[in-house]
Amino acid sequence: ALQAGVVNWTVCSKRCDFAGPLEAWNAARRAVMFGQFASITIKVADGAYDVPDQFYTDQSGTATVHLVGNVEAPRKVVFNFTNIAGTNLSGFVAERGGGVGQARMPGVDGVTLNGEGARTARTVWANQSYGAGALALGSGSNIYFGPHVVVQNFYYGALADQGGRFVGDGGTFRNAGDSNLLARFGGVVQCLSCTLATAAHLFTNAYGAAEALGRNALAEGSASMYIDGSNATDAEVACISAHTNASMWAHGVVAQSCAKYGAEAQQNGMIELGHSRITYCGVGAYADTDGRLNVDGLELAYNRFDGLNVSGGAATGSGLKSHDNAGYGVRVLNAGRAELYGTNALLLRNRSGKVHVQQHVGCTEDSGGCVPASMLIMD
């Protein structure tokens, strides 16, 4: 169909243009748009809609299609994705340069995206049920969600992969398996002031060993993620993670109740944690081998082990507050390096003490391959 100018379609059970949102989306995908300001807005009435397949695009023109439910109460417009268990299907998929929405007009808003059948308990996922609520795959592929979107019960809430881009500022992502937000292999995720809650998957791997997955936000493989102002809670591994040359901007984040780490950087991963607060996790903030943390104004409190643990990585910053943790306020080991200014007076009531710095391990005058001393500069 040929469409010019601004087109408005409706979705509801009776006397609308379409009975289901997927039917309307596919019609919009087939439409030929012309005109500088041409667009299609699909208004979805309150109700629960069964969705048997993905909202798919490999076309840039679908960036001008806007699917809108109830922005006042997104829980009243629910898309139940009924075919994600055992199929690895996702919710919204943009690949090969496809587009869902634009920066100033999101492709989806006022909707709850609910995965059905993949997640059978908090830590249990059906085999081959590893789709994403939103998947932007490949360079030039973009997905923009509005602030009134809830994504729940998908293995990945949103995934930007192989150069894809996802933006979902203000959204809610919950009940994931591996991660609520994942950027990998050069992908970019932006989710400012988002709510990220519960990510967990416990299973036995191919070698017969127990394995745990579950992070609220994860960037890996030279990817980038921006989650400033977000809230992250209840992850089986970590609230915030950056691995393998990835970068994470997490300023003003509130993170709590994550089993192993509040924030975790390793393998040249970098996280900026300026003025964030991490509480009731395992280790508050952790810099593993070659991982880097910026901790300006970071508060670490009531964690079950150390507040800040630098194990072979590096941490820098000023005004770190690490208090009331069950381990040390700051612990540096395995040749880790920490430079912390304006911090000494802010390390209070940590059960094991203020600081611990590991010295040489196995080193003598004629030994080789020993672990060199860790370093802490602090005032």
mmCIF file of C-alpha atoms in Angstrom:
data_model
loop_
_atom_site.group_PDB
_atom_site.id
_atom_site.type_symbol
_atom_site.label_atom_id
_atom_site.label_comp_id
_atom_site.label_asym_id
_atom_site.label_seq_id
_atom_site.Cartn_x
_atom_site.Cartn_y
_atom_site.Cartn_z
ATOM 1 C CA ALA A 1 0.000 0.000 0.000
ATOM 2 C CA LEU A 2 1.147 3.526 -0.796
ATOM 3 C CA GLN A 3 1.084 5.860 2.221
ATOM 4 C CA ALA A 4 1.633 9.618 2.183
ATOM 5 C CA GLY A 5 1.831 12.057 5.081
ATOM 6 C CA VAL A 6 0.794 11.108 8.602
ATOM 7 C CA VAL A 7 -1.271 7.917 8.782
ATOM 8 C CA ASN A 8 -3.117 6.720 11.906
ATOM 9 C CA TRP A 9 -4.256 3.138 12.365
ATOM 10 C CA THR A 10 -6.083 1.562 15.302
ATOM 11 C CA VAL A 11 -5.883 -1.866 16.940
ATOM 12 C CA CYS A 12 -8.650 -3.332 19.105
ATOM 13 C CA SER A 13 -10.917 -6.368 19.252
ATOM 14 C CA LYS A 14 -13.830 -4.859 17.285
ATOM 15 C CA ARG A 15 -14.345 -2.156 14.661
ATOM 16 C CA CYS A 16 -10.706 -1.098 14.407
ATOM 17 C CA ASP A 17 -8.338 -1.163 11.459
ATOM 18 C CA PHE A 18 -6.641 -4.269 12.843
ATOM 19 C CA ALA A 19 -7.484 -6.881 15.460
ATOM 20 C CA GLY A 20 -3.881 -7.437 16.559
ATOM 21 C CA PRO A 21 -0.683 -5.352 16.833
ATOM 22 C CA LEU A 22 1.479 -7.775 14.851
ATOM 23 C CA GLU A 23 -0.983 -7.678 11.941
ATOM 24 C CA ALA A 24 -0.799 -3.869 11.970
ATOM 25 C CA TRP A 25 3.015 -3.896 12.182
ATOM 26 C CA ASN A 26 3.355 -6.235 9.214
ATOM 27 C CA ALA A 27 1.010 -4.058 7.190
ATOM 28 C CA ALA A 28 3.118 -1.012 8.031
ATOM 29 C CA ARG A 29 6.262 -2.892 7.059
ATOM 30 C CA ARG A 30 4.762 -3.617 3.624
ATOM 31 C CA ALA A 31 3.623 -0.029 3.124
ATOM 32 C CA VAL A 32 5.555 2.252 0.793
ATOM 33 C CA MET A 33 6.020 5.613 2.492
ATOM 34 C CA PHE A 34 6.736 8.808 0.641
ATOM 35 C CA GLY A 35 7.048 12.417 1.677
ATOM 36 C CA GLN A 36 9.546 14.037 4.055
ATOM 37 C CA PHE A 37 7.254 13.750 7.083
ATOM 38 C CA ALA A 38 5.470 10.506 6.243
ATOM 39 C CA SER A 39 4.775 8.231 9.218
ATOM 40 C CA ILE A 40 2.378 5.602 10.506
ATOM 41 C CA THR A 41 1.107 5.685 14.090
ATOM 42 C CA ILE A 42 -0.523 2.481 15.329
ATOM 43 C CA LYS A 43 -2.708 3.161 18.369
ATOM 44 C CA VAL A 44 -3.377 0.020 20.412
ATOM 45 C CA ALA A 45 -6.393 -0.081 22.734
ATOM 46 C CA ASP A 46 -6.201 -1.443 26.278
ATOM 47 C CA GLY A 47 -6.183 -5.224 26.455
ATOM 48 C CA ALA A 48 -4.029 -8.347 26.297
ATOM 49 C CA TYR A 49 -2.927 -9.453 22.826
ATOM 50 C CA ASP A 50 -1.388 -12.813 21.958
ATOM 51 C CA VAL A 51 1.615 -12.320 19.665
ATOM 52 C CA PRO A 52 2.720 -15.558 17.938
ATOM 53 C CA ASP A 53 5.798 -14.165 16.168
ATOM 54 C CA GLN A 54 8.387 -11.380 16.253
ATOM 55 C CA PHE A 55 7.891 -7.763 15.254
ATOM 56 C CA TYR A 56 10.595 -7.946 12.607
ATOM 57 C CA THR A 57 12.202 -5.428 10.284
ATOM 58 C CA ASP A 58 15.200 -5.232 8.006
ATOM 59 C CA GLN A 59 14.030 -1.932 6.516
ATOM 60 C CA SER A 60 15.138 1.554 7.520
ATOM 61 C CA GLY A 61 11.712 2.948 6.585
ATOM 62 C CA THR A 62 10.035 1.283 9.563
ATOM 63 C CA ALA A 63 11.789 3.846 11.768
ATOM 64 C CA THR A 64 8.795 6.071 10.960
ATOM 65 C CA VAL A 65 6.299 3.544 12.363
ATOM 66 C CA HIS A 66 5.194 4.295 15.917
ATOM 67 C CA LEU A 67 3.290 1.752 17.958
ATOM 68 C CA VAL A 68 1.599 3.364 20.962
ATOM 69 C CA GLY A 69 -0.462 1.777 23.730
ATOM 70 C CA ASN A 70 -1.381 3.420 27.032
ATOM 71 C CA VAL A 71 1.413 5.774 28.125
ATOM 72 C CA GLU A 72 -0.405 6.520 31.381
ATOM 73 C CA ALA A 73 -0.686 2.835 32.331
ATOM 74 C CA PRO A 74 1.420 0.507 30.130
ATOM 75 C CA ARG A 75 0.287 -2.474 32.220
ATOM 76 C CA LYS A 76 -3.116 -2.134 30.531
ATOM 77 C CA VAL A 77 -1.700 -2.936 27.074
ATOM 78 C CA VAL A 78 0.043 -6.299 27.188
ATOM 79 C CA PHE A 79 1.656 -8.137 24.294
ATOM 80 C CA ASN A 80 1.951 -11.795 25.299
ATOM 81 C CA PHE A 81 4.658 -13.382 23.165
ATOM 82 C CA THR A 82 3.438 -16.973 23.057
ATOM 83 C CA ASN A 83 6.099 -18.554 20.846
ATOM 84 C CA ILE A 84 9.443 -17.818 22.542
ATOM 85 C CA ALA A 85 9.861 -21.087 24.491
ATOM 86 C CA GLY A 86 12.177 -23.468 22.627
ATOM 87 C CA THR A 87 12.397 -21.201 19.559
ATOM 88 C CA ASN A 88 14.860 -18.458 20.634
ATOM 89 C CA LEU A 89 12.474 -15.913 19.125
ATOM 90 C CA SER A 90 12.533 -12.329 20.345
ATOM 91 C CA GLY A 91 9.993 -9.522 20.695
ATOM 92 C CA PHE A 92 11.091 -6.650 18.426
ATOM 93 C CA VAL A 93 13.944 -7.391 16.010
ATOM 94 C CA ALA A 94 15.823 -4.956 13.773
ATOM 95 C CA GLU A 95 18.638 -6.305 11.630
ATOM 96 C CA ARG A 96 20.507 -5.478 8.400
ATOM 97 C CA GLY A 97 19.904 -1.767 8.912
ATOM 98 C CA GLY A 98 16.292 -2.052 10.045
ATOM 99 C CA GLY A 99 14.761 0.609 12.245
ATOM 100 C CA VAL A 100 12.172 0.660 15.026
ATOM 101 C CA GLY A 101 11.439 4.270 15.928
ATOM 102 C CA GLN A 102 13.619 7.359 16.043
ATOM 103 C CA ALA A 103 15.334 9.473 18.669
ATOM 104 C CA ARG A 104 12.438 11.926 19.062
ATOM 105 C CA MET A 105 9.609 9.529 18.316
ATOM 106 C CA PRO A 106 10.072 6.033 19.777
ATOM 107 C CA GLY A 107 8.882 3.024 17.859
ATOM 108 C CA VAL A 108 7.161 1.507 20.901
ATOM 109 C CA ASP A 109 5.625 3.191 23.938
ATOM 110 C CA GLY A 110 2.874 2.573 26.491
ATOM 111 C CA VAL A 111 3.148 -1.224 26.238
ATOM 112 C CA THR A 112 4.138 -4.219 28.386
ATOM 113 C CA LEU A 113 6.078 -6.864 26.456
ATOM 114 C CA ASN A 114 5.607 -10.171 28.251
ATOM 115 C CA GLY A 115 7.432 -13.365 27.337
ATOM 116 C CA GLU A 116 5.474 -16.550 28.006
ATOM 117 C CA GLY A 117 6.822 -20.025 28.664
ATOM 118 C CA ALA A 118 10.576 -19.356 28.552
ATOM 119 C CA ARG A 119 10.998 -18.585 32.257
ATOM 120 C CA THR A 120 9.464 -21.282 34.421
ATOM 121 C CA ALA A 121 10.888 -20.120 37.785
ATOM 122 C CA ARG A 122 13.179 -17.339 39.006
ATOM 123 C CA THR A 123 16.363 -19.189 37.988
ATOM 124 C CA VAL A 124 14.966 -21.744 35.513
ATOM 125 C CA TRP A 125 14.697 -21.219 31.750
ATOM 126 C CA ALA A 126 13.462 -23.585 29.077
ATOM 127 C CA ASN A 127 16.129 -24.801 26.666
ATOM 128 C CA GLN A 128 16.598 -22.720 23.501
ATOM 129 C CA SER A 129 14.501 -19.904 24.920
ATOM 130 C CA TYR A 130 17.126 -17.187 24.789
ATOM 131 C CA GLY A 131 15.451 -14.381 22.866
ATOM 132 C CA ALA A 132 15.338 -10.682 23.711
ATOM 133 C CA GLY A 133 12.493 -8.288 24.258
ATOM 134 C CA ALA A 134 14.334 -6.001 21.836
ATOM 135 C CA LEU A 135 17.176 -7.152 19.552
ATOM 136 C CA ALA A 136 19.143 -4.665 17.429
ATOM 137 C CA LEU A 137 21.487 -6.804 15.357
ATOM 138 C CA GLY A 138 24.182 -5.437 13.085
ATOM 139 C CA SER A 139 25.585 -2.031 12.263
ATOM 140 C CA GLY A 140 22.912 0.494 11.286
ATOM 141 C CA SER A 141 20.125 -1.409 13.052
ATOM 142 C CA ASN A 142 18.348 0.744 15.639
ATOM 143 C CA ILE A 143 15.527 0.274 18.152
ATOM 144 C CA TYR A 144 14.048 3.136 20.173
ATOM 145 C CA PHE A 145 11.620 2.413 22.995
ATOM 146 C CA GLY A 146 9.774 5.112 24.900
ATOM 147 C CA PRO A 147 9.847 5.618 28.679
ATOM 148 C CA HIS A 148 6.511 3.875 29.249
ATOM 149 C CA VAL A 149 7.568 0.385 28.196
ATOM 150 C CA VAL A 150 7.872 -2.674 30.435
ATOM 151 C CA VAL A 151 9.857 -5.696 29.183
ATOM 152 C CA GLN A 152 9.551 -8.828 31.294
ATOM 153 C CA ASN A 153 10.265 -12.551 31.156
ATOM 154 C CA PHE A 154 12.689 -12.483 28.219
ATOM 155 C CA TYR A 155 16.151 -14.011 28.577
ATOM 156 C CA TYR A 156 17.558 -10.647 27.507
ATOM 157 C CA GLY A 157 15.443 -7.592 28.148
ATOM 158 C CA ALA A 158 17.224 -5.617 25.424
ATOM 159 C CA LEU A 159 20.239 -6.673 23.365
ATOM 160 C CA ALA A 160 22.382 -4.573 21.016
ATOM 161 C CA ASP A 161 24.652 -6.950 19.121
ATOM 162 C CA GLN A 162 27.359 -6.660 16.452
ATOM 163 C CA GLY A 163 27.121 -2.899 16.136
ATOM 164 C CA GLY A 164 23.376 -2.550 16.699
ATOM 165 C CA ARG A 165 21.915 0.205 18.865
ATOM 166 C CA PHE A 166 19.122 0.156 21.451
ATOM 167 C CA VAL A 167 17.749 3.195 23.285
ATOM 168 C CA GLY A 168 15.107 2.793 25.989
ATOM 169 C CA ASP A 169 15.451 5.695 28.428
ATOM 170 C CA GLY A 170 13.064 5.474 31.382
ATOM 171 C CA GLY A 171 11.912 1.936 30.640
ATOM 172 C CA THR A 172 11.473 -1.022 32.988
ATOM 173 C CA PHE A 173 13.249 -4.321 32.337
ATOM 174 C CA ARG A 174 12.706 -7.240 34.699
ATOM 175 C CA ASN A 175 12.790 -10.994 35.136
ATOM 176 C CA ALA A 176 15.624 -11.723 32.705
ATOM 177 C CA GLY A 177 17.921 -14.746 32.498
ATOM 178 C CA ASP A 178 21.410 -13.664 31.416
ATOM 179 C CA SER A 179 20.837 -9.903 31.568
ATOM 180 C CA ASN A 180 18.171 -7.237 31.494
ATOM 181 C CA LEU A 181 20.416 -5.100 29.284
ATOM 182 C CA LEU A 182 23.248 -6.473 27.139
ATOM 183 C CA ALA A 183 25.562 -4.674 24.708
ATOM 184 C CA ARG A 184 28.140 -6.843 22.988
ATOM 185 C CA PHE A 185 30.494 -6.965 20.012
ATOM 186 C CA GLY A 186 30.454 -3.243 19.359
ATOM 187 C CA GLY A 187 26.777 -2.766 20.185
ATOM 188 C CA VAL A 188 25.480 0.286 22.066
ATOM 189 C CA VAL A 189 22.764 0.381 24.719
ATOM 190 C CA GLN A 190 21.448 3.601 26.230
ATOM 191 C CA CYS A 191 18.969 3.281 29.073
ATOM 192 C CA LEU A 192 19.060 6.402 31.238
ATOM 193 C CA SER A 193 16.914 6.409 34.394
ATOM 194 C CA CYS A 194 15.772 2.853 33.746
ATOM 195 C CA THR A 195 14.534 0.268 36.244
ATOM 196 C CA LEU A 196 16.373 -3.077 36.059
ATOM 197 C CA ALA A 197 15.107 -5.824 38.347
ATOM 198 C CA THR A 198 15.894 -9.547 38.654
ATOM 199 C CA ALA A 199 18.215 -11.466 36.348
ATOM 200 C CA ALA A 200 18.991 -15.092 37.122
ATOM 201 C CA HIS A 201 19.725 -18.428 35.446
ATOM 202 C CA LEU A 202 21.186 -21.434 37.279
ATOM 203 C CA PHE A 203 22.078 -24.507 35.219
ATOM 204 C CA THR A 204 24.560 -27.329 34.697
ATOM 205 C CA ASN A 205 26.938 -26.614 31.836
ATOM 206 C CA ALA A 206 28.269 -29.017 29.208
ATOM 207 C CA TYR A 207 31.097 -30.062 31.550
ATOM 208 C CA GLY A 208 28.726 -31.053 34.330
ATOM 209 C CA ALA A 209 29.525 -28.056 36.522
ATOM 210 C CA ALA A 210 26.986 -25.731 38.109
ATOM 211 C CA GLU A 211 26.941 -22.302 36.495
ATOM 212 C CA ALA A 212 25.223 -19.042 37.357
ATOM 213 C CA LEU A 213 24.242 -16.216 35.029
ATOM 214 C CA GLY A 214 22.341 -13.063 35.817
ATOM 215 C CA ARG A 215 23.323 -9.405 35.485
ATOM 216 C CA ASN A 216 21.112 -6.361 35.373
ATOM 217 C CA ALA A 217 23.403 -4.568 32.912
ATOM 218 C CA LEU A 218 26.311 -6.113 30.991
ATOM 219 C CA ALA A 219 28.626 -4.653 28.350
ATOM 220 C CA GLU A 220 31.201 -6.924 26.697
ATOM 221 C CA GLY A 221 33.212 -7.349 23.537
ATOM 222 C CA SER A 222 34.143 -3.691 22.883
ATOM 223 C CA ALA A 223 30.549 -2.563 23.405
ATOM 224 C CA SER A 224 29.286 0.573 25.156
ATOM 225 C CA MET A 225 26.463 1.077 27.644
ATOM 226 C CA TYR A 226 24.979 4.176 29.273
ATOM 227 C CA ILE A 227 22.733 3.662 32.309
ATOM 228 C CA ASP A 228 23.149 6.896 34.264
ATOM 229 C CA GLY A 229 20.447 7.451 36.868
ATOM 230 C CA SER A 230 19.127 3.890 36.728
ATOM 231 C CA ASN A 231 18.110 1.501 39.510
ATOM 232 C CA ALA A 232 19.431 -2.070 39.434
ATOM 233 C CA THR A 233 18.477 -4.804 41.874
ATOM 234 C CA ASP A 234 18.363 -8.571 42.438
ATOM 235 C CA ALA A 235 20.830 -10.206 40.056
ATOM 236 C CA GLU A 236 22.340 -13.644 40.558
ATOM 237 C CA VAL A 237 25.846 -12.447 39.611
ATOM 238 C CA ALA A 238 26.150 -8.653 39.380
ATOM 239 C CA CYS A 239 24.106 -5.509 39.132
ATOM 240 C CA ILE A 240 26.546 -3.863 36.666
ATOM 241 C CA SER A 241 29.335 -5.521 34.636
ATOM 242 C CA ALA A 242 31.836 -4.528 31.938
ATOM 243 C CA HIS A 243 34.055 -7.190 30.340
ATOM 244 C CA THR A 244 36.491 -7.572 27.435
ATOM 245 C CA ASN A 245 37.273 -4.004 26.398
ATOM 246 C CA ALA A 246 33.728 -2.752 26.964
ATOM 247 C CA SER A 247 32.787 0.570 28.565
ATOM 248 C CA MET A 248 29.970 1.331 30.992
ATOM 249 C CA TRP A 249 28.779 4.752 32.127
ATOM 250 C CA ALA A 250 26.847 4.292 35.365
ATOM 251 C CA HIS A 251 26.749 7.668 37.098
ATOM 252 C CA GLY A 252 24.170 8.209 39.801
ATOM 253 C CA VAL A 253 23.059 4.572 39.747
ATOM 254 C CA VAL A 254 21.419 2.918 42.746
ATOM 255 C CA ALA A 255 22.317 -0.789 42.891
ATOM 256 C CA GLN A 256 21.424 -3.288 45.581
ATOM 257 C CA SER A 257 20.869 -6.927 46.478
ATOM 258 C CA CYS A 258 23.026 -8.546 43.789
ATOM 259 C CA ALA A 259 24.521 -11.841 44.911
ATOM 260 C CA LYS A 260 28.221 -11.558 43.976
ATOM 261 C CA TYR A 261 28.990 -7.992 42.919
ATOM 262 C CA GLY A 262 27.360 -4.611 42.838
ATOM 263 C CA ALA A 263 29.699 -3.502 40.033
ATOM 264 C CA GLU A 264 32.281 -5.703 38.304
ATOM 265 C CA ALA A 265 34.949 -4.787 35.732
ATOM 266 C CA GLN A 266 37.398 -7.258 34.214
ATOM 267 C CA GLN A 267 39.504 -7.971 31.108
ATOM 268 C CA ASN A 268 39.975 -4.296 30.207
ATOM 269 C CA GLY A 269 36.361 -3.506 30.930
ATOM 270 C CA MET A 270 35.760 -0.011 32.313
ATOM 271 C CA ILE A 271 32.956 1.315 34.527
ATOM 272 C CA GLU A 272 32.456 4.914 35.611
ATOM 273 C CA LEU A 273 30.523 4.841 38.895
ATOM 274 C CA GLY A 274 30.558 8.511 39.810
ATOM 275 C CA HIS A 275 28.146 9.334 42.659
ATOM 276 C CA SER A 276 26.434 5.952 42.548
ATOM 277 C CA ARG A 277 25.337 3.945 45.597
ATOM 278 C CA ILE A 278 25.797 0.171 45.982
ATOM 279 C CA THR A 279 24.361 -1.663 48.990
ATOM 280 C CA TYR A 280 23.535 -5.177 50.219
ATOM 281 C CA CYS A 281 25.531 -6.994 47.544
ATOM 282 C CA GLY A 282 28.379 -9.518 47.898
ATOM 283 C CA VAL A 283 31.380 -7.309 47.078
ATOM 284 C CA GLY A 284 30.319 -3.730 46.497
ATOM 285 C CA ALA A 285 32.629 -2.875 43.581
ATOM 286 C CA TYR A 286 35.165 -5.271 42.074
ATOM 287 C CA ALA A 287 38.021 -4.697 39.604
ATOM 288 C CA ASP A 288 39.368 -8.033 38.400
ATOM 289 C CA THR A 289 42.274 -8.635 36.015
ATOM 290 C CA ASP A 290 42.870 -5.404 34.056
ATOM 291 C CA GLY A 291 39.381 -4.143 34.868
ATOM 292 C CA ARG A 292 39.093 -0.420 35.657
ATOM 293 C CA LEU A 293 36.740 1.479 37.931
ATOM 294 C CA ASN A 294 36.243 5.183 38.451
ATOM 295 C CA VAL A 295 34.816 5.669 41.935
ATOM 296 C CA ASP A 296 34.396 9.439 42.311
ATOM 297 C CA GLY A 297 31.844 10.002 45.065
ATOM 298 C CA LEU A 298 30.795 6.335 45.047
ATOM 299 C CA GLU A 299 29.122 5.001 48.203
ATOM 300 C CA LEU A 300 29.541 1.329 49.149
ATOM 301 C CA ALA A 301 27.635 0.215 52.228
ATOM 302 C CA TYR A 302 26.222 -2.853 53.990
ATOM 303 C CA ASN A 303 27.782 -5.305 51.547
ATOM 304 C CA ARG A 304 28.475 -8.857 52.735
ATOM 305 C CA PHE A 305 32.193 -8.775 51.915
ATOM 306 C CA ASP A 306 34.517 -5.914 50.939
ATOM 307 C CA GLY A 307 33.256 -2.534 49.905
ATOM 308 C CA LEU A 308 35.870 -2.031 47.163
ATOM 309 C CA ASN A 309 37.964 -5.026 46.058
ATOM 310 C CA VAL A 310 40.704 -4.422 43.477
ATOM 311 C CA SER A 311 42.125 -7.810 42.430
ATOM 312 C CA GLY A 312 44.560 -7.345 39.570
ATOM 313 C CA GLY A 313 42.627 -4.369 38.201
ATOM 314 C CA ALA A 314 42.652 -0.660 38.958
ATOM 315 C CA ALA A 315 40.430 1.851 40.734
ATOM 316 C CA THR A 316 40.804 5.617 40.776
ATOM 317 C CA GLY A 317 38.771 8.465 42.176
ATOM 318 C CA SER A 318 38.118 10.839 45.017
ATOM 319 C CA GLY A 319 35.570 10.946 47.788
ATOM 320 C CA LEU A 320 34.889 7.210 47.913
ATOM 321 C CA LYS A 321 32.650 6.331 50.858
ATOM 322 C CA SER A 322 32.926 2.716 51.978
ATOM 323 C CA HIS A 323 31.224 1.995 55.282
ATOM 324 C CA ASP A 324 29.444 -0.686 57.281
ATOM 325 C CA ASN A 325 30.642 -3.522 55.048
ATOM 326 C CA ALA A 326 31.347 -6.973 56.505
ATOM 327 C CA GLY A 327 34.842 -7.104 54.937
ATOM 328 C CA TYR A 328 37.361 -4.327 54.377
ATOM 329 C CA GLY A 329 36.451 -0.848 53.262
ATOM 330 C CA VAL A 330 39.124 -1.167 50.544
ATOM 331 C CA ARG A 331 41.070 -4.293 49.659
ATOM 332 C CA VAL A 332 43.837 -4.429 47.022
ATOM 333 C CA LEU A 333 45.473 -7.695 45.973
ATOM 334 C CA ASN A 334 46.956 -9.675 43.059
ATOM 335 C CA ALA A 335 48.993 -6.714 41.823
ATOM 336 C CA GLY A 336 45.968 -4.429 41.854
ATOM 337 C CA ARG A 337 46.356 -0.647 41.899
ATOM 338 C CA ALA A 338 44.145 1.893 43.613
ATOM 339 C CA GLU A 339 44.512 5.665 43.822
ATOM 340 C CA LEU A 340 41.891 7.099 46.152
ATOM 341 C CA TYR A 341 41.894 10.699 47.277
ATOM 342 C CA GLY A 342 39.789 12.262 49.994
ATOM 343 C CA THR A 343 38.798 8.769 51.075
ATOM 344 C CA ASN A 344 40.598 7.793 54.273
ATOM 345 C CA ALA A 345 38.189 9.592 56.592
ATOM 346 C CA LEU A 346 35.200 8.043 54.772
ATOM 347 C CA LEU A 347 36.098 4.410 55.526
ATOM 348 C CA LEU A 348 33.968 3.771 58.590
ATOM 349 C CA ARG A 349 32.715 0.757 60.555
ATOM 350 C CA ASN A 350 33.932 -1.913 58.158
ATOM 351 C CA ARG A 351 34.114 -5.161 60.118
ATOM 352 C CA SER A 352 37.519 -6.358 58.841
ATOM 353 C CA GLY A 353 39.072 -2.905 58.930
ATOM 354 C CA LYS A 354 39.674 0.097 56.740
ATOM 355 C CA VAL A 355 42.121 -1.337 54.207
ATOM 356 C CA HIS A 356 44.110 -4.418 53.293
ATOM 357 C CA VAL A 357 46.932 -4.376 50.733
ATOM 358 C CA GLN A 358 48.500 -7.661 49.643
ATOM 359 C CA GLN A 359 52.283 -7.747 49.441
ATOM 360 C CA HIS A 360 54.572 -9.974 47.346
ATOM 361 C CA VAL A 361 53.369 -13.557 46.924
ATOM 362 C CA GLY A 362 56.045 -16.264 46.628
ATOM 363 C CA CYS A 363 58.817 -13.772 45.863
ATOM 364 C CA THR A 364 62.450 -14.173 46.846
ATOM 365 C CA GLU A 365 65.581 -12.523 45.545
ATOM 366 C CA ASP A 366 66.045 -15.150 42.836
ATOM 367 C CA SER A 367 62.427 -16.195 42.117
ATOM 368 C CA GLY A 368 60.704 -15.585 38.838
ATOM 369 C CA GLY A 369 57.057 -15.243 37.938
ATOM 370 C CA CYS A 370 55.966 -14.137 41.389
ATOM 371 C CA VAL A 371 53.005 -11.866 41.992
ATOM 372 C CA PRO A 372 54.286 -8.315 42.558
ATOM 373 C CA ALA A 373 53.040 -6.164 45.369
ATOM 374 C CA SER A 374 49.691 -4.448 45.101
ATOM 375 C CA MET A 375 49.572 -0.671 45.424
ATOM 376 C CA LEU A 376 47.276 1.671 47.322
ATOM 377 C CA ILE A 377 47.627 5.450 47.322
ATOM 378 C CA MET A 378 45.084 7.048 49.613
ATOM 379 C CA ASP A 379 44.573 10.165 51.653
#
